Coordinates of C-alpha atoms in Angstrom, one line a residue:
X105 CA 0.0 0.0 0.0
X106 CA 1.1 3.9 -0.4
X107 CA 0.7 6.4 1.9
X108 CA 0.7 10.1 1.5
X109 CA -0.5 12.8 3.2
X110 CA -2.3 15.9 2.0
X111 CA -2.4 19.4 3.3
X112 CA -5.6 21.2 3.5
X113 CA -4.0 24.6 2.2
X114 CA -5.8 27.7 1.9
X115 CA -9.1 26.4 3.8
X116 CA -10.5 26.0 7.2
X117 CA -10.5 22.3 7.7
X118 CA -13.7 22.5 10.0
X119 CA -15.5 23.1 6.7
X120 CA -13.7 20.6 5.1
X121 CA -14.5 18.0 7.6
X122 CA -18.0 18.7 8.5
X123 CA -19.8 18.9 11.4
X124 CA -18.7 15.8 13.8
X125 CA -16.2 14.9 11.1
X126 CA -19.4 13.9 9.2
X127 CA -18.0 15.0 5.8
X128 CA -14.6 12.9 6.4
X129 CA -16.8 9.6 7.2
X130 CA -18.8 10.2 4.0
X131 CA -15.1 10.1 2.3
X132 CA -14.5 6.6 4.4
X133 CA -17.7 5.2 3.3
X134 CA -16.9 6.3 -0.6
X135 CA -13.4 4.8 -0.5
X136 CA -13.4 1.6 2.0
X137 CA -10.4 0.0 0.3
X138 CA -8.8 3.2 1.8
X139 CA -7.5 3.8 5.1
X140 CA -8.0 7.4 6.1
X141 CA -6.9 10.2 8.7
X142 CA -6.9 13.8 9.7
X143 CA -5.2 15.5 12.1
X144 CA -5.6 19.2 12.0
X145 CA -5.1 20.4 8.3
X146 CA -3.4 17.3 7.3
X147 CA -5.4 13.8 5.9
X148 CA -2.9 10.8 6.2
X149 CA -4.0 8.1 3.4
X150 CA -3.2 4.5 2.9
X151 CA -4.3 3.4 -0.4
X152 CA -3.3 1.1 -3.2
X153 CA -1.9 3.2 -6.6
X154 CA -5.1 3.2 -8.4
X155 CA -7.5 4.4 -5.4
X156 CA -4.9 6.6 -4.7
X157 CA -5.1 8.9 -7.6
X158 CA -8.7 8.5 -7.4
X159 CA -8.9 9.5 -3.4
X160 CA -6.3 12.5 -3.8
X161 CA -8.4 14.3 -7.0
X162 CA -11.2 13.9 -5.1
X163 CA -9.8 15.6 -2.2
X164 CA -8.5 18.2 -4.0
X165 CA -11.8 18.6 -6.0
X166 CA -13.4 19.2 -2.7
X167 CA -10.6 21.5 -1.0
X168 CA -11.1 23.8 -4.7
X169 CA -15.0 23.9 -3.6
X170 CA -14.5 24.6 -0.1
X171 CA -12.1 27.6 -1.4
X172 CA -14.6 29.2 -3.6
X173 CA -17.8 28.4 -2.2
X174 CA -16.6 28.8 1.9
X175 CA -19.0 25.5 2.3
X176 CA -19.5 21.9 1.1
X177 CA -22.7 19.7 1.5
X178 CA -22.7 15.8 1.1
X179 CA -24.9 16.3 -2.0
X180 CA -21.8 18.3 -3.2
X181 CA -19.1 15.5 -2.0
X182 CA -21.1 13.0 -4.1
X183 CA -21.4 15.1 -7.1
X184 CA -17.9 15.9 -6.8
X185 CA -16.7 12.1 -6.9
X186 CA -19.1 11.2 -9.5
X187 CA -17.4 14.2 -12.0
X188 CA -21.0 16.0 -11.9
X189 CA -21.6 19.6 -11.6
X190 CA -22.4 20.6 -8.5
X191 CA -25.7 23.3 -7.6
X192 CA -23.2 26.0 -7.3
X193 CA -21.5 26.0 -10.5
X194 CA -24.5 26.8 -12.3
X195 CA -24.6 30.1 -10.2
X196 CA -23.1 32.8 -13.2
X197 CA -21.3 35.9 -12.9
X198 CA -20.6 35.6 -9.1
X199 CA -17.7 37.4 -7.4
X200 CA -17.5 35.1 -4.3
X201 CA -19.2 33.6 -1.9
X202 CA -20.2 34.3 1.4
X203 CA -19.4 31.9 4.5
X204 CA -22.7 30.2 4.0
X205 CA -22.5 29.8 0.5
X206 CA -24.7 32.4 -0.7
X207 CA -23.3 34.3 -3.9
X208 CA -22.4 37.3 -3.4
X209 CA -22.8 39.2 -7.3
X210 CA -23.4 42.8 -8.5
X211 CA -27.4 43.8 -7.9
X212 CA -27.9 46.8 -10.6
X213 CA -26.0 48.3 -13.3
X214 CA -23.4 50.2 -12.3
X215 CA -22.8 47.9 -9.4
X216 CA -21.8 45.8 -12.8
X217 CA -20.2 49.0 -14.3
X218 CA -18.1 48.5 -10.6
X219 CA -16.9 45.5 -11.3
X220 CA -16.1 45.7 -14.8
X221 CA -13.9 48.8 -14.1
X222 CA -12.0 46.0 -11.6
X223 CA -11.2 43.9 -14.5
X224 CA -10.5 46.5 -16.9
X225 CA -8.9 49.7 -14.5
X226 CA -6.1 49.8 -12.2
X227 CA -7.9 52.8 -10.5
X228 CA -11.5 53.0 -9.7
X229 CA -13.4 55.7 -7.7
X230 CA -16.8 54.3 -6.5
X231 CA -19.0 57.5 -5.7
X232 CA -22.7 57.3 -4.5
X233 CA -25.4 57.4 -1.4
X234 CA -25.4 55.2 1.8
X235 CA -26.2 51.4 0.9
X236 CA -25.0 51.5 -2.9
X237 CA -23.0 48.4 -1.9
X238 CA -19.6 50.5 -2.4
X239 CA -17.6 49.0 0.2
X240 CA -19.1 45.4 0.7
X241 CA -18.8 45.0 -3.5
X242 CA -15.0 46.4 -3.0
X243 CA -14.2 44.1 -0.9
X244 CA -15.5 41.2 -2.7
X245 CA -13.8 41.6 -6.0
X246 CA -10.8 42.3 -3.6
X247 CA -11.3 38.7 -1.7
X248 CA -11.9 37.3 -5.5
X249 CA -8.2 38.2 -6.2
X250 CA -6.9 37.0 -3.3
X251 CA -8.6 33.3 -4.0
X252 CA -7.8 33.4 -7.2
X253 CA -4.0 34.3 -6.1
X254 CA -3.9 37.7 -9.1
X255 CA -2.7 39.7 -5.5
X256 CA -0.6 38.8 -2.8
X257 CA -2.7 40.9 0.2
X258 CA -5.5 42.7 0.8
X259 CA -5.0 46.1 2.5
X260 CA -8.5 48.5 4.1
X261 CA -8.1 51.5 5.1
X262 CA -10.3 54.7 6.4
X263 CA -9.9 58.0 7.6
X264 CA -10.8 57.9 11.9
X265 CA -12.6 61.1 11.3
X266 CA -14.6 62.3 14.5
X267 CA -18.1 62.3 13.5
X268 CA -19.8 64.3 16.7
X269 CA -17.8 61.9 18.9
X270 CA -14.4 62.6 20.2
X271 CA -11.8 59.8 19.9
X272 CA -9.6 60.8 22.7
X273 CA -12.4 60.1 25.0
X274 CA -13.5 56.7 23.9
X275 CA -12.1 54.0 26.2
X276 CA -8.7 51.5 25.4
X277 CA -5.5 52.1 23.7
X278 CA -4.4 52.9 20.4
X279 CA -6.4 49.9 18.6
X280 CA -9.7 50.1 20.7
X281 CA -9.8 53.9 19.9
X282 CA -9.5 52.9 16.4
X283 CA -11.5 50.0 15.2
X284 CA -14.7 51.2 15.8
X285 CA -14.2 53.2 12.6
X286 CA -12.9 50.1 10.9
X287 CA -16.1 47.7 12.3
X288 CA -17.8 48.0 8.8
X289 CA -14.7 46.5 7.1
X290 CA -14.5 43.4 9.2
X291 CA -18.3 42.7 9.3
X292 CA -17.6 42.7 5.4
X293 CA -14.6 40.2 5.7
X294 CA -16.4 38.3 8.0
X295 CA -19.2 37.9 5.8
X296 CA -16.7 36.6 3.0
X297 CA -14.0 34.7 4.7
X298 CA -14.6 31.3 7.9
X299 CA -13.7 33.3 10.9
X300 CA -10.5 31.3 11.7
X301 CA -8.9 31.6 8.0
X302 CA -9.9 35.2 8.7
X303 CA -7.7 35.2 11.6
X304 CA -5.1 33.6 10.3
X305 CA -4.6 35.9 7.2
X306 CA -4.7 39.1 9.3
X307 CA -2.0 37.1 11.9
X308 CA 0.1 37.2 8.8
X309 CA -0.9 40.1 7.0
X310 CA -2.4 39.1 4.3
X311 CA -5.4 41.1 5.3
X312 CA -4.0 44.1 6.9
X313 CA -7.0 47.5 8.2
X314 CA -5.0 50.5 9.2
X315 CA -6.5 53.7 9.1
X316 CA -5.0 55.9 6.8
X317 CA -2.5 57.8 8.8
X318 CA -0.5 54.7 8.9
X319 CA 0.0 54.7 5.1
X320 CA 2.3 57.3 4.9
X321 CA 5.8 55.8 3.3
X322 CA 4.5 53.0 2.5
X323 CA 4.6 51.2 -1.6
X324 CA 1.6 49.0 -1.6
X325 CA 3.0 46.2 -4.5
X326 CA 1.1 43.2 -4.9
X327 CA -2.0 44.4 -3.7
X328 CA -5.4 45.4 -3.6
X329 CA -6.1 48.3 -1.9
X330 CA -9.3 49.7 -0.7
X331 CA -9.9 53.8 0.9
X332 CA -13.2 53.4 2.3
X333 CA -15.1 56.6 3.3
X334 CA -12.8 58.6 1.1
X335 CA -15.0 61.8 1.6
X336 CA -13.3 62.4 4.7
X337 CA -10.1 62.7 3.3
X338 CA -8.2 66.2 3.0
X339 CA -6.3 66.8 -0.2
X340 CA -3.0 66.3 1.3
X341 CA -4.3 62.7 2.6
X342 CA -5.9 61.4 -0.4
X343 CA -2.5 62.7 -2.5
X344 CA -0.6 60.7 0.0
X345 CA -2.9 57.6 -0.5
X346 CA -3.0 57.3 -4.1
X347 CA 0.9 57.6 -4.5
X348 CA 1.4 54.7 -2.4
X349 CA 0.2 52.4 -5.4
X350 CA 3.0 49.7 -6.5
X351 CA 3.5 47.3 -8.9
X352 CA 0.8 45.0 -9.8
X353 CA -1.4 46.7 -7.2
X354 CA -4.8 47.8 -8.0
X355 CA -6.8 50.6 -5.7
X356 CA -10.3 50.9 -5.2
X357 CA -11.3 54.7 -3.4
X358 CA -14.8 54.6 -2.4
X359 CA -16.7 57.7 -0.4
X360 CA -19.9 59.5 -0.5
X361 CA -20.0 63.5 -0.9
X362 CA -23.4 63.8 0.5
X363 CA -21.8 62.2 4.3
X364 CA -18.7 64.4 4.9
X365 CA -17.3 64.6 8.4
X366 CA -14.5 67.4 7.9
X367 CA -14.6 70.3 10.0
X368 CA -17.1 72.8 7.7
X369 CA -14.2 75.0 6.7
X370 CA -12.2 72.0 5.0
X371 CA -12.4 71.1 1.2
X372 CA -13.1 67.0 0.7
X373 CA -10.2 65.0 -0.5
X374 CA -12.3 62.9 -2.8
X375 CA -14.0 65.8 -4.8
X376 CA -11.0 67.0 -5.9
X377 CA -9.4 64.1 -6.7
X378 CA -11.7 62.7 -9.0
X379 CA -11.9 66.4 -11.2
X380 CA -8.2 66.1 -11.0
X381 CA -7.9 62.6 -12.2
X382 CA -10.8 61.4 -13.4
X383 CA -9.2 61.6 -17.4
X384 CA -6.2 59.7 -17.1
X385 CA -6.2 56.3 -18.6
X386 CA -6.6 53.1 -16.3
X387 CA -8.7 55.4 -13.6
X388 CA -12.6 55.1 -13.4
X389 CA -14.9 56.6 -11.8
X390 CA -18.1 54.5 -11.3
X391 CA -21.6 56.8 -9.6
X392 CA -23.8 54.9 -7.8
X393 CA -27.4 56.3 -7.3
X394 CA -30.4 56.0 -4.9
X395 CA -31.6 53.3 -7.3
X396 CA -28.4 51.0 -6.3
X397 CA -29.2 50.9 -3.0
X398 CA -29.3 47.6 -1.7
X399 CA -30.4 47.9 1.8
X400 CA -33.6 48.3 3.4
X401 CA -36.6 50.3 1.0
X402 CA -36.7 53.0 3.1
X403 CA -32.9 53.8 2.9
X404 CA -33.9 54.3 -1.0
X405 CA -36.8 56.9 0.2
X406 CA -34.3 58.7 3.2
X407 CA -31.8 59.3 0.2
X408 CA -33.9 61.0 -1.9
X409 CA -35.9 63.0 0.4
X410 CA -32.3 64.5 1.8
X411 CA -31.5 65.3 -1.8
X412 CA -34.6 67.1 -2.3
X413 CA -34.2 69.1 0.9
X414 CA -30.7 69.9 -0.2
X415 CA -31.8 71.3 -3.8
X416 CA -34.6 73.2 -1.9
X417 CA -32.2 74.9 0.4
X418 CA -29.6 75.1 -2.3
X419 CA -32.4 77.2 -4.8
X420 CA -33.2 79.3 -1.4
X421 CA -29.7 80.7 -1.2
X422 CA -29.3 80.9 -4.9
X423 CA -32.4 83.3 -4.4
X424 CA -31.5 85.4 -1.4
X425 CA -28.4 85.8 -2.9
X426 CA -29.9 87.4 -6.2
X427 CA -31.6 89.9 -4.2
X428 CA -29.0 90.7 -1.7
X429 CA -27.1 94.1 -1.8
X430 CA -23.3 94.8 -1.4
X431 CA -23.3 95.4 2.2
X432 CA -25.5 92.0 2.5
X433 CA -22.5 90.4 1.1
X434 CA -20.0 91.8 3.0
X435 CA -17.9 89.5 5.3
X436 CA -20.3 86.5 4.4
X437 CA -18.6 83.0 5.1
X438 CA -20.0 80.6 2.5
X439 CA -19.0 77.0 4.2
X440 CA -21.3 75.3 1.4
X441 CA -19.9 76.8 -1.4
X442 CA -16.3 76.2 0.3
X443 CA -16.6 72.2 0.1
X444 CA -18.3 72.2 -3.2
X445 CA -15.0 74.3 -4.5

């Protein structure tokens, strides 16, 4: 008999396994002539030559699945070992898939617009209202390429702008003052990725969340890197970001001008870098709408009522400013017209 052992790379062998090892006793009961073991991320096999190639594609058929789908069913194990497509391949244009298996795919057109700048851009500015699926989308073309091994590391990053709260008064060090502004990034990776792989990438930074400040002198090669909340960048900051891009790197700066957080005196990074770059080849710039929105209905209706009460209010100055004198004028701070400039 030969023996070999195989090495669950990549995975979380809990998947793999099944509940109560109830996925590795399916694989005893499909390969009896075999003798077979598992110890952590490792499956020791005794086999004759023939089972053995048979046994090992299998595995490695199912290890492929667990990768891309984050689950595996015994309907799947059996389709698998019988050369049949499984339930999930017929699934089409999906990104990944979350940690239950659900497929996680662009909802509207210019979510699609979103990921076809990805395959096609190096740059890509993702513009647009509260629950456009900017970030989450982001982050799933950006796990994509890490599965598919076209990057090296995923890298998140936001601005720890205060909104209303101050951060010198939340509780904790250095880290506990800072990941609440990073929560939304990890409840997005840990909708994508089994909680202990997760772990494991970010012990060995593969996945890496910094807010931006750490950026600074950094090259980011081999990467895909994602500024989330981009509005709340200044121009120095978002300058600083963009130039860390390296080699074989692609960026993805997402941010919505409607939700800025600077002090009302600063101009938004993020404006000002899309009119500045926005016509250089191998940067898009991709505008979600209210129509995107993929959250609850009513997020949908609280966009667009905002946006009408902002045109109303806009068209009221516009007004009181046609029929205001000189002296009206005079010494008038404009902190609107300031950020949209």
């Amino acid at each position: 008999m030969i023996e070999k052992h195989i090495i669950l790379e990549d995975i979380d062998p809990v998947v793999f396994y099944g509940v109560n090892n109830s996925h590795l006793q399916m694989l005893k009961s499909l390969f009896p002539q075999c003798r077979i073991m598992a110890r952590d991320n490792v499956i020791r096999i005794l086999c004759d030559g023939e089972d053995m190639a048979k046994i090992e594609e299998s595995i490695e058929n199912m290890r492929l699945h667990v990768l891309k789908y984050n689950s595996i069913s015994d309907e799947d194990i059996l389709d698998i070992i019988k050369g049949h497509q499984t339930k999930a391949d017929a699934v089409k244009d999906v990104i990944v898939y979350n940690i239950s298996g659900r497929p996680i795919k662009s909802r509207s057109a210019n979510q699609q617009k979103l990921v076809d700048a990805f395959n096609s851009s190096d740059m890509m500015f993702a513009v647009g209202p509260a629950g456009t699926g900017k970030t989450y989308l982001s982050i799933a073309l950006a796990v994509k390429a890490l599965k598919e091994k076209t990057a090296k590391k995923i890298i998140l990053s936001r601005p720890a702008v205060e909104a209303g709260e101050k951060l010198g008064f939340l509780p904790g060090d250095m880290k506990d003052k800072i990941d609440p502004y990073l929560q939304p990034l990890y409840d997005a990776l840990e909708d994508m990725i089994p909680a202990a792989r997760l772990q494991d990438m970010m012990d060995k930074h593969i996945i890496q969340i910094a807010p931006l400040a750490f950026m600074r002198g950094r090259t980011l090669n081999d990467a895909i890197v994602i500024l989330d909340e981009a509005q709340n960048t200044t121009p120095a900051q978002i300058r600083m970001f963009l130039t860390r891009m390296g080699w074989n790197s692609k960026m993805i700066i997402t941010g919505d001008l409607t939700q800025i957080d600077l002090p009302r005196d600063q101009k938004s990074g993020l404006k000002e870098a899309i009119d500045i770059l926005s016509d250089i080849s191998g940067i898009t710039v991709v505008d979600l709408v209210s129509k995107d929105i993929v959250r609850h209905k009513l997020v949908t209706n609280i966009v667009n009522a905002y946006d009408a009460y902002d045109r109303r209010k806009t068209e009221v100055k516009s007004v009181r400013r046609r029929h205001a004198t000189p002296e009206d004028l005079v010494g008038e701070i404009d902190t609107d017209m300031i950020r949209e400039n």
